């Protein structure tokens, strides 16, 4: 991106301020590249003429890619006759949904080759020194035409929009491998990062934009060493003990968005049901996270995001339910019937059910993929990303809300966890023999409590949280098994007809499964009630 400037006379000492790059990256349909500069939103913000130039950058690393393993990128980039050496650090923990925030150091190098003396002026000097000692070599090249448009927003925020069209190609002595570059970058020069999200959402309304899930450097490394992606599971947000509620809220949102975004490509391109499952968990976690902010954020600001998350959840739910029904429930049901010699009368109906369920599963997967590949998904992710990037800008302006968000996350979490714990206790009387509606309410309360517990557990000592989290997870698992049986019976009735014999068989199986787990559910409840809460002051 553009060179980072230091005040006149500033030295290159280790104590010099770290130059920070903040950029929002989106993939762009190449056929739309020529239309984008004429977009009305850009015309209203332009503060100068657009400039187009060819940029050719060579990236260096050791043979074993030690720099990449440390998250450091080293390149020489030629812009006309000017050559600039750039060192970028790993994305900071507050990066979110296409917006990367990282340290970036740049210097002109008149000789046109690497200047190792500059390595010592960065926080990455040890990694770079070791790499230089092992031997740096050209790994790949990015070659693209960049159209740069300077922008000024009404609040005086300044940024540049860059349209990059070209390729990344290998440059390590082997057969040349090429991949296209079609993307835009919105880089913040000064001001509010929220403006970048606002502009991106405006452009995405009528331009073919998608989330860019990797940097140019990451794509370059993948030319020779493609990443074998796996479904991304949830992970606890990293929360310091003294973190404010606002910063904790942002970190939790980022954690949820990472899981959603990390499963998007696999869901759209791979048949493994786990992609759908993990994205659905990410959506549920984000919905639970937003529910925590009701006291600090006005409904008018969170409700549009809640509506979009509900839409995505409804797109993923049938796909997940039918995945489980076809791959696990039906085979187990058939095995149980065979053992009981009951398959004969139902054999024809069961074959019909299997065929219909498979067709519905295919349709549900297609619908989920269409949702995730849609502009609406891009808008949802950018909206949630904006909230994570600037939570205080979205908060209620009342003194009580600001006090709540600027106070410690522990003080925010304690009463919330206490309320949810008490609510579950009130719903848990004799769960093994409760009516389905009561058991369902308890399951939802347990799920909400578990998400809140997962979100805030990093604020407390691990030993204090371990037993409670384990007991709550076991209770939710038991309640989930009851729900799975009920979902299976509902799907069988929906697919085969409520009055069909096979639907009746599934209903009976669900009742039998529930009866068989009464003792386990009762024990899980007793263990949960006995577990010590971890959030009380000591």
XYZ file of C-alpha atoms in Angstrom:
538
model
C 0.000 0.000 0.000
C 1.080 3.613 0.308
C 4.290 4.374 2.152
C 3.956 4.961 5.881
C 5.295 8.391 6.851
C 7.207 9.333 9.967
C 7.529 12.833 11.356
C 10.428 14.798 9.904
C 13.642 13.974 11.696
C 12.257 10.793 13.282
C 14.868 8.122 13.781
C 14.656 4.432 12.994
C 15.280 3.406 16.586
C 13.556 0.434 18.186
C 11.400 2.852 20.203
C 9.991 4.645 17.159
C 6.192 4.458 16.784
C 5.055 1.361 14.939
C 3.547 2.271 11.545
C 0.182 0.551 11.273
C -1.642 -0.493 8.105
C -5.425 -0.782 8.357
C -7.051 -2.101 5.206
C -10.303 -3.737 4.204
C -9.983 -6.179 1.318
C -12.777 -7.509 -0.922
C -12.734 -9.760 -3.973
C -14.034 -8.140 -7.153
C -15.449 -9.603 -10.343
C -12.876 -8.505 -12.984
C -15.632 -7.582 -15.430
C -16.817 -4.951 -12.950
C -13.404 -3.339 -12.415
C -13.950 -0.675 -15.057
C -17.370 0.265 -13.631
C -16.304 0.629 -10.022
C -14.496 4.025 -10.324
C -17.710 5.527 -11.709
C -19.805 4.370 -8.758
C -21.798 7.313 -7.307
C -20.557 6.592 -3.787
C -16.954 7.040 -4.911
C -17.668 10.140 -6.968
C -19.060 11.816 -3.859
C -15.905 11.040 -1.836
C -13.080 11.556 -4.339
C -10.487 14.151 -3.332
C -8.290 13.904 -6.406
C -7.756 12.167 -9.698
C -7.451 8.409 -9.935
C -4.001 7.049 -10.786
C -3.275 3.756 -12.535
C 0.119 2.087 -12.413
C 1.689 -1.331 -12.733
C 3.090 -2.825 -9.540
C 5.430 -5.819 -9.586
C 6.434 -7.210 -6.192
C 8.832 -10.055 -5.426
C 8.396 -11.825 -2.078
C 11.370 -13.380 -0.297
C 11.650 -16.159 2.249
C 13.854 -19.089 3.191
C 13.554 -22.442 1.473
C 11.447 -23.667 4.402
C 9.321 -20.477 4.473
C 10.369 -19.458 7.987
C 9.043 -15.929 7.557
C 5.616 -17.167 6.517
C 5.522 -19.433 9.562
C 6.064 -16.334 11.732
C 3.445 -14.302 9.884
C 6.047 -11.928 8.432
C 6.108 -10.862 4.778
C 9.191 -9.406 3.039
C 8.995 -7.959 -0.442
C 10.522 -5.601 -2.983
C 7.926 -3.774 -5.066
C 8.622 -1.821 -8.227
C 6.400 1.121 -9.129
C 7.820 2.555 -12.333
C 11.464 3.349 -11.530
C 10.880 3.390 -7.780
C 11.604 0.264 -5.701
C 10.333 -0.027 -2.140
C 11.259 -2.644 0.456
C 8.331 -3.630 2.669
C 8.150 -5.705 5.827
C 4.713 -6.603 7.168
C 3.924 -8.267 10.458
C 1.134 -10.722 11.253
C -2.421 -9.431 11.435
C -3.258 -8.150 14.903
C -5.869 -9.847 17.050
C -8.316 -6.999 16.412
C -8.398 -7.715 12.673
C -11.846 -8.809 11.524
C -13.796 -9.886 8.409
C -11.508 -8.789 5.616
C -10.051 -5.888 7.617
C -6.430 -6.551 8.473
C -4.545 -4.398 10.975
C -0.808 -4.994 11.023
C 2.572 -3.323 11.383
C 4.040 -2.268 8.041
C 7.513 -0.816 7.431
C 8.546 0.617 4.055
C 11.729 2.185 2.687
C 12.835 3.156 -0.823
C 15.854 1.109 -1.918
C 17.656 2.929 -4.751
C 19.822 -0.105 -5.455
C 16.706 -2.173 -6.193
C 17.682 -5.056 -3.932
C 17.083 -6.136 -0.343
C 18.625 -3.959 2.372
C 19.170 -6.255 5.396
C 20.326 -3.315 7.530
C 16.696 -2.242 7.734
C 15.677 -5.536 9.356
C 17.046 -4.407 12.722
C 14.708 -1.394 12.834
C 11.562 -3.555 13.071
C 10.017 -5.675 15.855
C 10.663 -8.710 13.646
C 14.463 -8.303 13.595
C 15.221 -11.685 15.179
C 13.019 -13.612 12.753
C 14.464 -11.686 9.814
C 18.054 -12.122 11.011
C 17.608 -15.880 11.286
C 16.003 -15.994 7.845
C 18.858 -13.982 6.337
C 21.365 -16.351 7.901
C 19.560 -19.385 6.469
C 19.332 -17.705 3.062
C 16.602 -15.559 1.532
C 15.382 -16.344 -1.960
C 12.610 -15.161 -4.268
C 9.481 -17.246 -3.728
C 6.747 -15.652 -5.853
C 5.772 -12.470 -7.669
C 2.608 -10.378 -7.716
C 2.081 -8.460 -10.954
C -1.000 -6.277 -11.291
C -2.366 -2.959 -12.429
C -3.553 -0.797 -9.572
C -6.030 2.052 -9.848
C -5.783 4.263 -6.776
C -8.606 6.643 -5.836
C -8.050 9.035 -2.898
C -11.126 9.551 -0.700
C -12.271 11.962 1.991
C -15.407 11.246 4.029
C -17.730 13.909 5.495
C -16.229 13.388 8.981
C -12.733 14.098 7.523
C -11.705 10.436 7.552
C -9.197 9.914 4.745
C -8.630 6.668 2.839
C -7.583 5.322 -0.527
C -9.426 2.757 -2.608
C -7.211 0.516 -4.750
C -8.493 -1.698 -7.562
C -5.970 -4.478 -8.262
C -6.219 -6.647 -11.382
C -3.415 -9.044 -12.283
C -1.838 -12.266 -11.069
C 0.396 -13.927 -8.527
C 2.906 -16.408 -9.964
C 5.586 -18.680 -8.616
C 9.202 -17.577 -8.921
C 11.238 -20.284 -7.245
C 12.815 -22.125 -10.157
C 10.069 -24.704 -10.684
C 7.272 -24.766 -13.264
C 5.412 -21.465 -13.181
C 2.047 -21.571 -11.414
C -0.322 -18.617 -11.748
C -3.430 -17.445 -9.922
C -5.509 -14.330 -10.699
C -5.717 -11.222 -8.526
C -9.078 -9.451 -8.700
C -9.691 -7.363 -5.593
C -10.140 -3.980 -4.023
C -8.392 -2.608 -0.962
C -9.713 0.204 1.203
C -6.824 1.568 3.254
C -7.352 3.953 6.125
C -5.001 6.939 6.122
C -6.525 8.820 9.050
C -9.815 8.804 10.909
C -12.549 6.297 11.695
C -12.270 2.691 10.382
C -16.060 2.440 10.497
C -16.153 4.549 7.325
C -14.395 1.736 5.428
C -17.143 -0.705 6.389
C -19.813 1.832 5.497
C -18.353 2.337 2.020
C -17.801 -1.378 1.459
C -21.428 -2.123 2.326
C -22.617 0.632 -0.015
C -20.507 -0.692 -2.888
C -21.590 -4.295 -2.224
C -25.252 -3.387 -2.745
C -24.885 -3.211 -6.525
C -21.308 -4.370 -7.251
C -20.181 -8.037 -7.417
C -18.020 -8.038 -4.283
C -17.154 -10.929 -1.992
C -15.116 -11.361 1.156
C -11.399 -11.788 0.428
C -10.200 -14.524 2.752
C -6.454 -14.334 2.103
C -3.819 -11.722 1.382
C -1.702 -11.615 -1.774
C 1.219 -13.042 0.197
C -0.887 -15.935 1.511
C -2.036 -16.748 -2.016
C 1.560 -16.680 -3.198
C 2.646 -19.251 -0.630
C -0.331 -21.422 -1.527
C 0.880 -21.754 -5.127
C 3.399 -24.397 -4.047
C 1.900 -25.436 -0.738
C -1.892 -25.403 -0.999
C -3.615 -25.215 2.348
C -5.703 -28.290 3.070
C -8.512 -26.589 4.924
C -10.581 -28.328 7.569
C -13.873 -27.248 9.137
C -13.119 -24.549 11.694
C -14.377 -25.139 15.217
C -15.185 -22.534 17.832
C -12.405 -21.237 20.035
C -12.435 -19.054 23.116
C -11.781 -15.356 22.560
C -8.506 -14.133 24.015
C -9.475 -11.858 26.913
C -7.087 -10.180 29.331
C -8.201 -10.165 32.963
C -8.594 -6.366 32.990
C -10.203 -6.028 29.554
C -13.129 -3.638 29.256
C -16.595 -4.923 28.440
C -16.476 -3.098 25.100
C -13.204 -4.722 24.059
C -14.377 -8.121 25.285
C -17.593 -7.789 23.291
C -15.563 -6.948 20.172
C -13.199 -9.893 20.731
C -16.105 -12.321 21.152
C -17.750 -11.071 17.949
C -14.444 -11.516 16.111
C -14.175 -15.069 17.419
C -17.684 -15.861 16.145
C -17.064 -14.227 12.766
C -13.802 -16.122 12.368
C -15.684 -19.395 12.711
C -18.424 -18.331 10.279
C -16.013 -16.992 7.674
C -13.595 -19.885 8.137
C -16.250 -22.387 7.039
C -17.729 -20.412 4.137
C -15.455 -21.632 1.332
C -15.631 -25.262 2.428
C -19.407 -25.147 2.707
C -19.686 -23.845 -0.869
C -17.131 -26.201 -2.442
C -16.912 -29.398 -0.379
C -19.443 -32.058 0.538
C -18.300 -32.677 4.118
C -21.345 -32.028 6.368
C -19.056 -30.644 9.072
C -18.692 -27.330 7.213
C -22.410 -26.670 7.603
C -22.353 -27.829 11.211
C -19.483 -25.559 12.240
C -20.825 -22.514 10.426
C -24.194 -23.059 12.083
C -22.486 -23.149 15.480
C -20.702 -19.901 14.617
C -24.019 -18.269 13.714
C -25.605 -19.487 16.944
C -22.679 -18.165 18.966
C -22.888 -14.766 17.292
C -26.627 -14.557 17.921
C -25.978 -15.436 21.563
C -23.260 -12.781 21.719
C -25.592 -10.079 20.410
C -28.156 -11.079 23.009
C -25.617 -10.149 25.673
C -25.473 -6.561 24.464
C -29.107 -5.650 24.980
C -28.373 -3.407 27.961
C -25.653 -1.431 26.199
C -26.707 -1.240 22.550
C -29.958 0.237 21.227
C -32.253 -2.277 19.576
C -32.361 -0.158 16.413
C -28.650 -0.854 15.879
C -28.604 -4.555 16.709
C -31.981 -5.651 15.353
C -31.033 -5.418 11.635
C -28.050 -7.663 12.316
C -30.217 -10.058 14.321
C -32.654 -10.293 11.395
C -29.848 -11.184 8.996
C -28.410 -13.778 11.363
C -31.851 -15.343 11.701
C -32.028 -15.525 7.891
C -28.663 -17.277 7.718
C -29.598 -19.640 10.550
C -32.781 -20.612 8.687
C -30.710 -21.277 5.559
C -28.270 -23.531 7.423
C -30.712 -25.322 9.751
C -32.455 -27.620 7.234
C -29.136 -28.546 5.637
C -27.686 -29.556 9.006
C -30.813 -31.418 10.149
C -31.001 -33.393 6.907
C -27.261 -34.136 7.007
C -27.722 -35.776 10.402
C -30.948 -37.492 9.347
C -29.464 -39.046 6.182
C -25.960 -39.885 7.405
C -26.647 -40.931 11.008
C -30.306 -41.252 11.968
C -31.574 -43.320 9.027
C -28.698 -45.852 9.069
C -29.089 -46.314 12.831
C -32.863 -46.690 12.472
C -32.472 -49.313 9.743
C -29.970 -51.247 11.844
C -32.293 -51.192 14.841
C -35.209 -52.425 12.731
C -33.103 -55.232 11.281
C -32.075 -56.388 14.752
C -35.693 -56.436 15.855
C -36.858 -58.139 12.643
C -39.182 -55.228 12.039
C -37.806 -54.028 8.724
C -40.026 -56.228 6.524
C -43.360 -54.366 6.770
C -41.626 -50.990 6.565
C -39.022 -51.873 3.948
C -40.724 -50.228 0.978
C -41.782 -47.135 2.941
C -38.303 -46.808 4.391
C -36.656 -46.962 0.942
C -39.003 -44.216 -0.220
C -38.185 -42.141 2.861
C -34.449 -42.519 2.242
C -34.776 -41.450 -1.398
C -36.901 -38.418 -0.534
C -34.636 -37.432 2.336
C -31.589 -37.538 0.072
C -33.268 -35.315 -2.494
C -34.325 -32.847 0.178
C -30.807 -32.915 1.618
C -29.353 -32.015 -1.774
C -31.819 -29.150 -2.145
C -31.136 -27.905 1.388
C -27.379 -27.945 0.788
C -27.869 -26.000 -2.446
C -29.972 -23.419 -0.592
C -27.320 -23.058 2.118
C -24.602 -22.602 -0.481
C -26.664 -20.011 -2.344
C -27.151 -18.058 0.880
C -23.452 -18.060 1.752
C -22.484 -17.081 -1.810
C -25.004 -14.229 -1.914
C -24.481 -10.465 -1.557
C -26.690 -10.651 1.516
C -24.076 -12.776 3.287
C -21.388 -10.213 2.399
C -23.555 -7.446 3.856
C -24.142 -9.457 7.022
C -20.441 -10.119 7.571
C -19.471 -6.503 6.924
C -22.177 -5.275 9.286
C -21.001 -7.565 12.067
C -17.396 -6.656 11.300
C -18.190 -2.973 11.697
C -19.713 -3.667 15.113
C -16.602 -5.576 16.195
C -14.251 -2.891 14.878
C -15.991 0.013 16.612
C -18.368 -1.232 19.332
C -18.510 2.061 21.220
C -19.650 3.850 18.067
C -22.718 1.585 18.025
C -23.466 1.801 21.745
C -26.351 3.564 23.418
C -25.286 7.119 24.224
C -26.674 7.006 27.747
C -24.249 7.333 30.654
C -25.303 3.955 32.070
C -24.559 2.151 28.806
C -21.181 3.810 28.389
C -20.289 3.067 32.016
C -21.234 -0.561 31.443
C -19.078 -0.875 28.312
C -16.079 1.008 29.638
C -16.127 -0.939 32.899
C -14.388 -4.284 33.273
C -15.676 -7.307 31.405
C -15.742 -9.249 34.667
C -18.182 -6.772 36.195
C -20.279 -7.019 33.030
C -20.210 -10.822 33.026
C -20.962 -11.631 36.667
C -24.619 -10.506 36.886
C -25.344 -11.818 33.388
C -24.008 -15.297 34.167
C -25.836 -15.289 37.485
C -29.182 -14.466 35.816
C -28.802 -17.149 33.168
C -27.748 -19.732 35.737
C -30.842 -18.988 37.854
C -33.102 -19.146 34.820
C -31.879 -22.630 33.954
C -32.296 -23.773 37.557
C -35.916 -22.569 37.470
C -36.609 -24.610 34.318
C -34.885 -27.799 35.381
C -37.409 -29.461 37.687
C -37.724 -33.186 36.851
C -36.448 -32.790 33.287
C -36.536 -36.528 32.615
C -40.331 -36.567 32.959
C -41.115 -33.001 31.837
C -43.355 -32.124 28.923
C -41.514 -31.686 25.575
C -42.116 -27.909 25.616
C -40.607 -27.566 29.094
C -37.622 -29.708 28.146
C -37.135 -27.640 25.004
C -37.162 -24.413 27.043
C -34.571 -25.876 29.404
C -32.407 -26.907 26.435
C -32.464 -23.379 25.017
C -31.622 -21.905 28.428
C -28.740 -24.359 28.811
C -27.436 -23.470 25.360
C -27.537 -19.724 26.070
C -25.828 -20.227 29.414
C -23.169 -22.404 27.827
C -22.386 -19.808 25.165
C -22.163 -17.058 27.777
C -19.943 -19.291 29.896
C -17.652 -20.009 26.932
C -17.467 -16.315 26.081
C -16.472 -15.135 29.558
C -14.648 -18.128 31.032
C -11.235 -16.799 29.857
C -11.686 -13.933 32.354
C -11.522 -16.344 35.280
C -8.959 -18.925 36.473
C -9.180 -22.133 34.464
C -9.465 -24.340 37.549
C -12.550 -22.432 38.681
C -14.301 -22.713 35.321
C -13.387 -26.291 34.362
C -15.854 -28.316 36.454
C -18.779 -25.971 35.803
C -18.176 -25.944 32.045
C -17.870 -29.724 32.009
C -21.127 -30.241 33.936
C -23.015 -27.728 31.782
C -21.697 -29.303 28.563
C -22.818 -32.757 29.729
C -26.296 -31.446 30.561
C -26.619 -29.720 27.209
C -25.442 -32.894 25.468
C -28.179 -34.941 27.117
C -30.836 -32.355 26.298
C -29.479 -32.260 22.753
C -29.905 -36.016 22.356
C -33.559 -35.698 23.335
C -33.954 -32.901 20.806
C -32.201 -34.897 18.051
C -34.720 -37.699 18.476
C -37.601 -35.217 18.304
C -36.137 -33.599 15.155
C -35.777 -37.024 13.533
C -39.423 -37.828 14.237
C -40.507 -34.450 12.851
C -38.456 -34.890 9.670
C -39.835 -38.381 9.102
C -43.383 -37.023 9.451
C -42.651 -34.072 7.145
C -41.091 -36.259 4.454
C -43.261 -39.398 4.616
C -46.485 -37.869 5.925
C -47.660 -37.476 9.495
C -50.061 -40.431 9.234
C -47.593 -42.840 7.622
C -46.404 -46.010 9.287
C -42.768 -44.984 9.022
C -43.511 -41.673 10.762
C -45.229 -43.591 13.559
C -42.181 -45.861 13.821
C -39.870 -42.859 14.178
C -42.156 -41.316 16.771
C -42.026 -44.524 18.766
C -38.257 -44.678 18.408
C -37.972 -41.099 19.702
C -40.075 -41.953 22.739
C -38.018 -45.076 23.402
C -34.753 -43.145 23.071
C -35.995 -40.599 25.587
C -37.050 -43.247 28.053
C -33.687 -44.994 27.721
C -31.846 -41.786 28.676
C -33.977 -40.700 31.625
C -31.402 -41.826 34.155
C -28.528 -40.185 32.256
C -30.432 -36.875 32.025
C -31.292 -36.977 35.725
C -27.629 -37.579 36.596
C -26.463 -34.782 34.300
C -28.878 -32.403 35.994
C -27.720 -33.366 39.485
C -24.071 -32.911 38.456
C -24.831 -29.464 37.066
C -26.681 -28.327 40.178
C -23.776 -29.539 42.311
C -21.119 -27.732 40.256
C -19.743 -24.567 41.851
C -20.280 -21.346 39.962
C -17.008 -19.653 39.030
C -17.969 -15.997 38.688
C -18.682 -15.098 42.316
C -16.122 -12.769 43.945
C -13.684 -14.484 46.277
